[in-house]
Coordinates of N, CA and C in Angstrom, one line a residue:
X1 N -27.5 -29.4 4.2 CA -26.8 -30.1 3.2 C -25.4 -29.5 3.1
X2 N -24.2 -30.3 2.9 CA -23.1 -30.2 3.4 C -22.9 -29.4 1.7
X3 N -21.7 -29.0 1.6 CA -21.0 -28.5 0.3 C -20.4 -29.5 -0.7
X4 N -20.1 -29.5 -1.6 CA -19.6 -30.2 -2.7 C -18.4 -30.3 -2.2
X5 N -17.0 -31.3 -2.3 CA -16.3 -31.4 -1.8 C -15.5 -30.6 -3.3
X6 N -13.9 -29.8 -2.3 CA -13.6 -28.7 -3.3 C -12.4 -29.6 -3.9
X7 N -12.6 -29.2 -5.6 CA -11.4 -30.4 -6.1 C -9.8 -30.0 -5.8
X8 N -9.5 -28.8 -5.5 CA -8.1 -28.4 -5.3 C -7.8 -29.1 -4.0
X9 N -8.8 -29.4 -3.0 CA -8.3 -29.3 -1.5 C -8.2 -30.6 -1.3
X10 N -8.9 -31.4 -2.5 CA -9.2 -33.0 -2.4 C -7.5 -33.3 -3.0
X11 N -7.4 -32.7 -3.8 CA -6.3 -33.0 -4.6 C -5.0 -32.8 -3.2
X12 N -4.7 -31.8 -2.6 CA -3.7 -31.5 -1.2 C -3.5 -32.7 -0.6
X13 N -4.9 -33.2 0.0 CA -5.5 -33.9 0.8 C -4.4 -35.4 0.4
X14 N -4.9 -35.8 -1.1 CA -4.2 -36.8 -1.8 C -3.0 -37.0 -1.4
X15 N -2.2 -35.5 -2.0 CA -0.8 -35.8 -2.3 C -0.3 -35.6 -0.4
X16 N -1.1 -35.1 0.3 CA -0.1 -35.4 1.5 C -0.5 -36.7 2.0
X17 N -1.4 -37.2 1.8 CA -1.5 -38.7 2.4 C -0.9 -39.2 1.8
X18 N -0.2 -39.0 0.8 CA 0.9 -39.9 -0.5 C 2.2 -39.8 0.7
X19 N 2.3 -38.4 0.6 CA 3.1 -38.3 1.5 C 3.4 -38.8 2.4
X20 N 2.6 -39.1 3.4 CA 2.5 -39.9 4.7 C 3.0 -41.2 4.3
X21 N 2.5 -41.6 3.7 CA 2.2 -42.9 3.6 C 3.3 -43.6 3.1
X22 N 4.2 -42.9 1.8 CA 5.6 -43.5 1.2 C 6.5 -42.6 1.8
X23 N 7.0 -41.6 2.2 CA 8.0 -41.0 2.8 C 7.6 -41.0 4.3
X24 N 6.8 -41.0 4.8 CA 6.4 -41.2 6.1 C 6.8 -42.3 7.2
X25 N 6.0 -43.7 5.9 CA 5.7 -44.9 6.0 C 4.7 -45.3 7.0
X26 N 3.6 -44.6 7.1 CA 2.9 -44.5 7.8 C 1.5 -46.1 7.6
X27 N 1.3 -46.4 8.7 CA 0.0 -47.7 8.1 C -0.9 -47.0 7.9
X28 N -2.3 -47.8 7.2 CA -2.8 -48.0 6.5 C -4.4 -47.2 7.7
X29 N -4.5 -47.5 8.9 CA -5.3 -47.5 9.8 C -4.9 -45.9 10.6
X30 N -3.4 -45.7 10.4 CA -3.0 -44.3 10.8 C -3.6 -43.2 9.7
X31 N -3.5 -43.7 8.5 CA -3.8 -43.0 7.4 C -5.5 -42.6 6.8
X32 N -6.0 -43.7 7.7 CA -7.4 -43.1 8.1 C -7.8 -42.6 8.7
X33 N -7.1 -42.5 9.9 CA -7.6 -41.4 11.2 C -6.9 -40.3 10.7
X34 N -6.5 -40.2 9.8 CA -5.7 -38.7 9.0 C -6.7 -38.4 8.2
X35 N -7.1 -39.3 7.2 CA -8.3 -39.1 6.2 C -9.3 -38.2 7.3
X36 N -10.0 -39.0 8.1 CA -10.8 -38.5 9.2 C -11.0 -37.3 9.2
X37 N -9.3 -36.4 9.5 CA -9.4 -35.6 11.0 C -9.2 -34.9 9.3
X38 N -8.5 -34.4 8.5 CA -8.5 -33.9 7.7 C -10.1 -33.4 6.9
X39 N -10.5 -34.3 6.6 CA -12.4 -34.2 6.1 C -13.3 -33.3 7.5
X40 N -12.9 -33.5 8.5 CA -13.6 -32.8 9.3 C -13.3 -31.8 9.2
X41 N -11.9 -31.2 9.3 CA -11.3 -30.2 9.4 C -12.3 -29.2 8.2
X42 N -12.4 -29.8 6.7 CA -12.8 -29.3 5.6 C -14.1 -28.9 5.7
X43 N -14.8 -29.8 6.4 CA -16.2 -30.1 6.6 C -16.5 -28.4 7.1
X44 N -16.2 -28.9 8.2 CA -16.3 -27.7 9.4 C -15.8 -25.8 9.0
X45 N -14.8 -26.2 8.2 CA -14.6 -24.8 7.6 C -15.6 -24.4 5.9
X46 N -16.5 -25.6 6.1 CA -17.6 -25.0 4.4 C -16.6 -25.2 3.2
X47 N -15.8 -26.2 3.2 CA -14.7 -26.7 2.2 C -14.0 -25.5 1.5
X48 N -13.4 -24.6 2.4 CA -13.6 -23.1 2.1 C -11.7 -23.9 1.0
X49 N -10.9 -22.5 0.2 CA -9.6 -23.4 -0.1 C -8.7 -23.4 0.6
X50 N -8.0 -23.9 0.7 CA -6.9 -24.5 1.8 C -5.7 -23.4 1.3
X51 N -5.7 -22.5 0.4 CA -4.9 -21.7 -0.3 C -5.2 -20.4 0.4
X52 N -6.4 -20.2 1.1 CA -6.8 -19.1 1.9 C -7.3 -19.6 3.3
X53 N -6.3 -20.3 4.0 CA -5.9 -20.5 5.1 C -5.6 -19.1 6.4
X54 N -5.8 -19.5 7.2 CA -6.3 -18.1 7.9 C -5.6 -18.6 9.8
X55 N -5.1 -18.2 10.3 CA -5.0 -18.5 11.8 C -6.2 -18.7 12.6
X56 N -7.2 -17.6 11.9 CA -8.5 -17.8 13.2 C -9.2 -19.2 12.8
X57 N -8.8 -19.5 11.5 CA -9.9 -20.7 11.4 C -9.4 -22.2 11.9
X58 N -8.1 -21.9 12.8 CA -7.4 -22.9 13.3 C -7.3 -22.6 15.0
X59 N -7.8 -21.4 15.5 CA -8.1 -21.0 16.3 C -10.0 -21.5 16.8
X60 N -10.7 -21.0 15.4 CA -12.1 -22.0 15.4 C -12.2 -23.0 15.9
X61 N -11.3 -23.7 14.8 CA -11.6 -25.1 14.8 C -11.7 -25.5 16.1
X62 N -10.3 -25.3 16.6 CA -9.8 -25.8 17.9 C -11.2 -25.6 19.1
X63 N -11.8 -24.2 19.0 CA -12.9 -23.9 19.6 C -14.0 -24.8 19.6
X64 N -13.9 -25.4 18.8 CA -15.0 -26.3 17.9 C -15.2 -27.7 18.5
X65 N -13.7 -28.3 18.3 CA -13.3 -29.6 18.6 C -13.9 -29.2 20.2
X66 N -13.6 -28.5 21.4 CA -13.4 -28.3 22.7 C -15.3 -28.2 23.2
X67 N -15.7 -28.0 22.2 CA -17.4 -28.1 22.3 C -17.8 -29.6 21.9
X68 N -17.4 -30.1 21.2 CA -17.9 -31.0 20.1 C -18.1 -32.0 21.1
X69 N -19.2 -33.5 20.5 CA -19.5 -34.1 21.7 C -19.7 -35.9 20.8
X70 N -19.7 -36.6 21.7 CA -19.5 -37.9 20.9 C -20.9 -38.6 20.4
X71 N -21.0 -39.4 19.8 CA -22.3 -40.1 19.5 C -23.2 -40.5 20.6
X72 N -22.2 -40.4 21.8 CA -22.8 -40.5 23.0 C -23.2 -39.6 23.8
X73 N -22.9 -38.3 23.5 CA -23.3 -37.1 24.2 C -22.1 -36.6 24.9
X74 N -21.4 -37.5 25.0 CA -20.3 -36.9 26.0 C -19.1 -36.3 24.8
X75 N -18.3 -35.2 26.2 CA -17.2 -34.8 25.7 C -16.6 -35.5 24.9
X76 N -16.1 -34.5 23.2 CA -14.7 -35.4 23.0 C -13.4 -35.4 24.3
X77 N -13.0 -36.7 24.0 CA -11.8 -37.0 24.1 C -10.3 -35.2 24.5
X78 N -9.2 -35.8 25.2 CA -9.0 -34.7 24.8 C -7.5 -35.7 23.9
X79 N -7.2 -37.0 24.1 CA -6.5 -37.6 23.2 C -7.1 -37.4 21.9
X80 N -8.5 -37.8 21.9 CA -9.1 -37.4 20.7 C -8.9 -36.0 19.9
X81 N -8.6 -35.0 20.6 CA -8.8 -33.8 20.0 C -7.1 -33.7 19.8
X82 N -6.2 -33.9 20.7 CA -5.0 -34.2 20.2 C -4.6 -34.8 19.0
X83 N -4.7 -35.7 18.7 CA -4.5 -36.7 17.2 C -5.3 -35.9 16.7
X84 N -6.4 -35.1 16.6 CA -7.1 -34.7 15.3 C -6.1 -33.0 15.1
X85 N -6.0 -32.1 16.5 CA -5.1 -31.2 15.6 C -3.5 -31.4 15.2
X86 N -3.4 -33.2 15.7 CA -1.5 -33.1 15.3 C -1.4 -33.5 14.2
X87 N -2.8 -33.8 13.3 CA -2.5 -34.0 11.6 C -2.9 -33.3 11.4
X88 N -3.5 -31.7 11.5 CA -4.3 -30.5 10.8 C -2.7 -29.7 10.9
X89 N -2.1 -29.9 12.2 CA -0.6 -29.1 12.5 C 0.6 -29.6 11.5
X90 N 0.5 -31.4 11.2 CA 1.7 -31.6 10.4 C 1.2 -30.9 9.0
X91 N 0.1 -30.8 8.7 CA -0.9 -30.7 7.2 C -0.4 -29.7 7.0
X92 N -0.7 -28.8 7.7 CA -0.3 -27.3 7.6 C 1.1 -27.0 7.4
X93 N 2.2 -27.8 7.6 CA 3.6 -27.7 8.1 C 3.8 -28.4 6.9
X94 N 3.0 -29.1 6.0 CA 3.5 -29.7 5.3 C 3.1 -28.8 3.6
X95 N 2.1 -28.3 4.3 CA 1.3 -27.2 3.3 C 2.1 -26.1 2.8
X96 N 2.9 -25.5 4.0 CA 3.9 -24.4 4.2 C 5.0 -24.7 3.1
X97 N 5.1 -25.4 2.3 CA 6.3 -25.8 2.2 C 6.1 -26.3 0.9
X98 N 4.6 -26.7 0.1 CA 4.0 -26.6 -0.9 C 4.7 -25.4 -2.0
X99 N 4.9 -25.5 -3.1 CA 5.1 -24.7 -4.3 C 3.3 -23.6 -4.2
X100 N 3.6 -22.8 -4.1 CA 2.5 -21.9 -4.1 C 1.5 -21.4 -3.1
X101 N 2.0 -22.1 -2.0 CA 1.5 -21.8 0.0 C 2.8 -21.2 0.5
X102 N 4.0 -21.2 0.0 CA 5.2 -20.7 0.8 C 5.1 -19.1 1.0
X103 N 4.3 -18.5 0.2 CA 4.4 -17.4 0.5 C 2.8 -16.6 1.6
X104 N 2.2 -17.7 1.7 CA 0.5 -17.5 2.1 C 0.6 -18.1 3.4
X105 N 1.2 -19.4 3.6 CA 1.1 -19.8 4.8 C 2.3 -20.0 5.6
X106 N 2.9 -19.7 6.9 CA 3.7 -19.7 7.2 C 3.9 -21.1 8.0
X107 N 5.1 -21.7 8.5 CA 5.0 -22.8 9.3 C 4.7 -22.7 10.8
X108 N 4.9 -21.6 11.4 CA 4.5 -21.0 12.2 C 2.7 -21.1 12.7
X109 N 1.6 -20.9 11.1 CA 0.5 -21.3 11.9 C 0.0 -22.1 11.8
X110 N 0.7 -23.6 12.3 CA 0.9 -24.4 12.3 C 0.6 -25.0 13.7
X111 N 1.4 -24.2 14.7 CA 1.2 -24.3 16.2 C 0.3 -23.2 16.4
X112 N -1.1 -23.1 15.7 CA -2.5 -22.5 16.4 C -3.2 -23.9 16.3
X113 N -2.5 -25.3 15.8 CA -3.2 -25.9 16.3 C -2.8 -26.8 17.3
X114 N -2.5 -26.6 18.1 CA -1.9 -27.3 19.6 C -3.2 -27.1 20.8
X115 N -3.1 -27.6 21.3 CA -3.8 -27.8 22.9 C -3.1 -27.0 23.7
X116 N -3.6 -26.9 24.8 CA -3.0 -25.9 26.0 C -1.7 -26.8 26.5
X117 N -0.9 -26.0 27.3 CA -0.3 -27.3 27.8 C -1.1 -28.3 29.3
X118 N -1.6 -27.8 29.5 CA -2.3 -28.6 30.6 C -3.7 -29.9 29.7
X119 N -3.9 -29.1 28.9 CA -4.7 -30.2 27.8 C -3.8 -31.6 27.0
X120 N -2.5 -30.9 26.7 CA -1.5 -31.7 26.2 C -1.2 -33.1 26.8
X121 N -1.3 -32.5 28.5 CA -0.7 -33.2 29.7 C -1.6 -34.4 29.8
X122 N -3.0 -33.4 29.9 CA -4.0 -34.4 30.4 C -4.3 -35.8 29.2
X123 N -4.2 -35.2 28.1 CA -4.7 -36.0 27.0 C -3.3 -37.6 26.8
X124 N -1.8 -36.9 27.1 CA -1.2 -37.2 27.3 C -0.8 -38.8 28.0
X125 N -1.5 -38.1 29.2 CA -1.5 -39.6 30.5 C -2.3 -40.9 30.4
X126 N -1.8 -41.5 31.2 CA -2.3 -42.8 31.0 C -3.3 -42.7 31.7
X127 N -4.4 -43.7 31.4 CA -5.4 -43.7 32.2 C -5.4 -44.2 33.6
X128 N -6.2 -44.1 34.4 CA -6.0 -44.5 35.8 C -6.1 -45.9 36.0
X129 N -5.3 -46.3 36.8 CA -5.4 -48.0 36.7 C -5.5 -48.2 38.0
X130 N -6.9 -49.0 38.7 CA -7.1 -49.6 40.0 C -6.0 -50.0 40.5
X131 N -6.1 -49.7 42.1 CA -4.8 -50.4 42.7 C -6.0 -51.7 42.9
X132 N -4.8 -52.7 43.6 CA -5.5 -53.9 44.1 C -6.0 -54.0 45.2
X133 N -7.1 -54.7 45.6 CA -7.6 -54.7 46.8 C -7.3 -56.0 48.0
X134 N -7.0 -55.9 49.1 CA -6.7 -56.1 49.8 C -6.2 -58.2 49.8
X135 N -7.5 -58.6 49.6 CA -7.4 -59.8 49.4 C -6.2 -60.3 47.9
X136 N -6.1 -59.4 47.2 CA -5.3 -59.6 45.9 C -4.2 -59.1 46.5
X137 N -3.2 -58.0 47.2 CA -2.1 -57.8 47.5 C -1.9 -59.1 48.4
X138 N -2.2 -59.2 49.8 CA -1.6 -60.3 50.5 C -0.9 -61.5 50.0
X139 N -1.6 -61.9 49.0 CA -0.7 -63.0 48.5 C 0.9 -62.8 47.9
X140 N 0.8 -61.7 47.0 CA 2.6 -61.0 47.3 C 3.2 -61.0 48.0
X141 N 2.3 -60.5 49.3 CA 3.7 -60.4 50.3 C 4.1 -61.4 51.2
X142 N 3.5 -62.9 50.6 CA 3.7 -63.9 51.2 C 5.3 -64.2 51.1
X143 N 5.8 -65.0 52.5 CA 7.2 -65.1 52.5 C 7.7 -65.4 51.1
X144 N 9.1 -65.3 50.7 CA 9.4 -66.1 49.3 C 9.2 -67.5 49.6
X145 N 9.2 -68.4 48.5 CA 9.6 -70.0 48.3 C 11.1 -69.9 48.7
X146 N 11.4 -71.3 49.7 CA 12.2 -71.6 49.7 C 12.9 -72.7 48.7
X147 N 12.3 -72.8 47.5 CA 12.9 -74.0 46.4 C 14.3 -74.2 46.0
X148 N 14.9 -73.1 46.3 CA 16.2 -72.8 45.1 C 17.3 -73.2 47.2
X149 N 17.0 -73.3 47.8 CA 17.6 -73.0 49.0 C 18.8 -73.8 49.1
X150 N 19.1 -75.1 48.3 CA 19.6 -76.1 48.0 C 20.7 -75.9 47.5
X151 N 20.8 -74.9 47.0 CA 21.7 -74.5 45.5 C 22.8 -73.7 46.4
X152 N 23.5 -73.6 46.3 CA 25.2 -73.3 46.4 C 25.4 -71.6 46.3
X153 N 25.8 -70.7 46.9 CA 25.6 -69.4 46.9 C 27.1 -69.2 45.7
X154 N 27.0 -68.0 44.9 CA 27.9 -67.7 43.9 C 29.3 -68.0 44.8
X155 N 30.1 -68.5 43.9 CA 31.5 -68.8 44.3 C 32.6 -68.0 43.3
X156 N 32.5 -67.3 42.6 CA 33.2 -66.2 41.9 C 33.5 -65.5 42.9
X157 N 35.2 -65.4 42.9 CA 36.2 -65.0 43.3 C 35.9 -63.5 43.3
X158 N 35.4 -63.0 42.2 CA 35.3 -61.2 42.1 C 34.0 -60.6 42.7
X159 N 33.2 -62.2 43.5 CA 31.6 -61.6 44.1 C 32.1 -61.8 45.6
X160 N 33.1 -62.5 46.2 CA 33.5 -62.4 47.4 C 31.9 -63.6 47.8
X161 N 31.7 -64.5 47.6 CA 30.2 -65.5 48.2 C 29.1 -64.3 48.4
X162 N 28.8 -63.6 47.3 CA 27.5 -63.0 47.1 C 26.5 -64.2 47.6
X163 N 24.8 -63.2 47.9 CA 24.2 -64.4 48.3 C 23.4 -64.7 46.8
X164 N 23.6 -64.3 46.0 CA 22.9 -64.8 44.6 C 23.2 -66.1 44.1
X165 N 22.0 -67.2 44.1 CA 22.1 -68.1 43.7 C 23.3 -68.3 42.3
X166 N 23.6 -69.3 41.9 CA 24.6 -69.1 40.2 C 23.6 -69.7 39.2
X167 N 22.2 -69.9 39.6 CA 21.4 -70.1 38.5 C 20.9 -68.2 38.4
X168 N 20.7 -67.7 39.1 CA 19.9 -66.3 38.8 C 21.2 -65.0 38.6
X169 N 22.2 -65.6 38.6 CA 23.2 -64.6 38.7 C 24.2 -64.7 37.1
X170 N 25.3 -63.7 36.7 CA 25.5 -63.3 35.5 C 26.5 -64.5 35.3
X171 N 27.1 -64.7 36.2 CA 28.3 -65.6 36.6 C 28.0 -67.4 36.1
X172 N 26.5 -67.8 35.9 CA 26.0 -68.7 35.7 C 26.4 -69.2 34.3

């Protein structure tokens, strides 16, 4: 059985999604996957207060996230684990800066919640995209169309008879 959710940390929670949301201008779908990653974040630390913020427990977490596995069994995401610590990172940065955290949390542990850089990278990239197979390329490299062949090559004086048609060229 999970913990009672803590009323100070609900209340943070609030005013920085306020935050996001009118100074940010953040949508509505972003601001749930913030909700999300925030409630986990809380979950996972025993809704301990967000006032007694600690580096290792963002050093945890992070440990945590890198174990953690999907409804399907497989690894999280490492995009996934990215977006969940780059709202725990702005939270904190935004926490720092809070009337009554400025002297408890610094902005500084803020970046214990980053990825490696090689996790950054990876989570980063696009995903792999099939090249085409043989029967799909050939048709590209078929000669051009000769349709436009008709047409009159550029006659501007400052292109010297460029071979660019004057429908495809600037001069048109």
């Amino acid at each position: 059985m999970t913990k009672r959710p803590n009323d100070k940390n609900e209340h943070l929670k609030r005013s920085f999604l306020e935050y996001r949301k009118f100074a940010r201008q953040f949508s509505e779908k972003t601001l749930d996957r913030e909700i999300a990653a925030l409630e986990r974040f809380d979950v996972w630390n025993g809704r301990k207060d967000f006032a007694r913020f600690h580096i290792k427990q963002a050093m945890g977490f992070r440990t945590h996230l890198e174990q953690s596995k999907t409804k399907t069994g497989k690894p999280l995401g490492k995009s996934t684990m990215r977006s969940v610590l780059a709202t725990l990172r702005e939270f904190i940065l935004w926490l720092s800066q809070q009337d009554g955290f400025r002297s408890r949390i610094k902005a500084a542990d803020a970046d214990y919640f980053n990825l490696s850089r090689r996790d950054e990278a990876e989570a980063r990239a696009a995903p792999p995209r099939p090249a085409p197979s043989i029967s799909q390329a050939k048709p590209s490299q078929a000669k051009p169309s000769q349709k436009n062949a008709h047409l009159p090559l550029c006659q501007a004086p400052h292109h010297n008879n460029c071979a660019t048609r004057p429908s495809l060229h600037c001069c048109a």
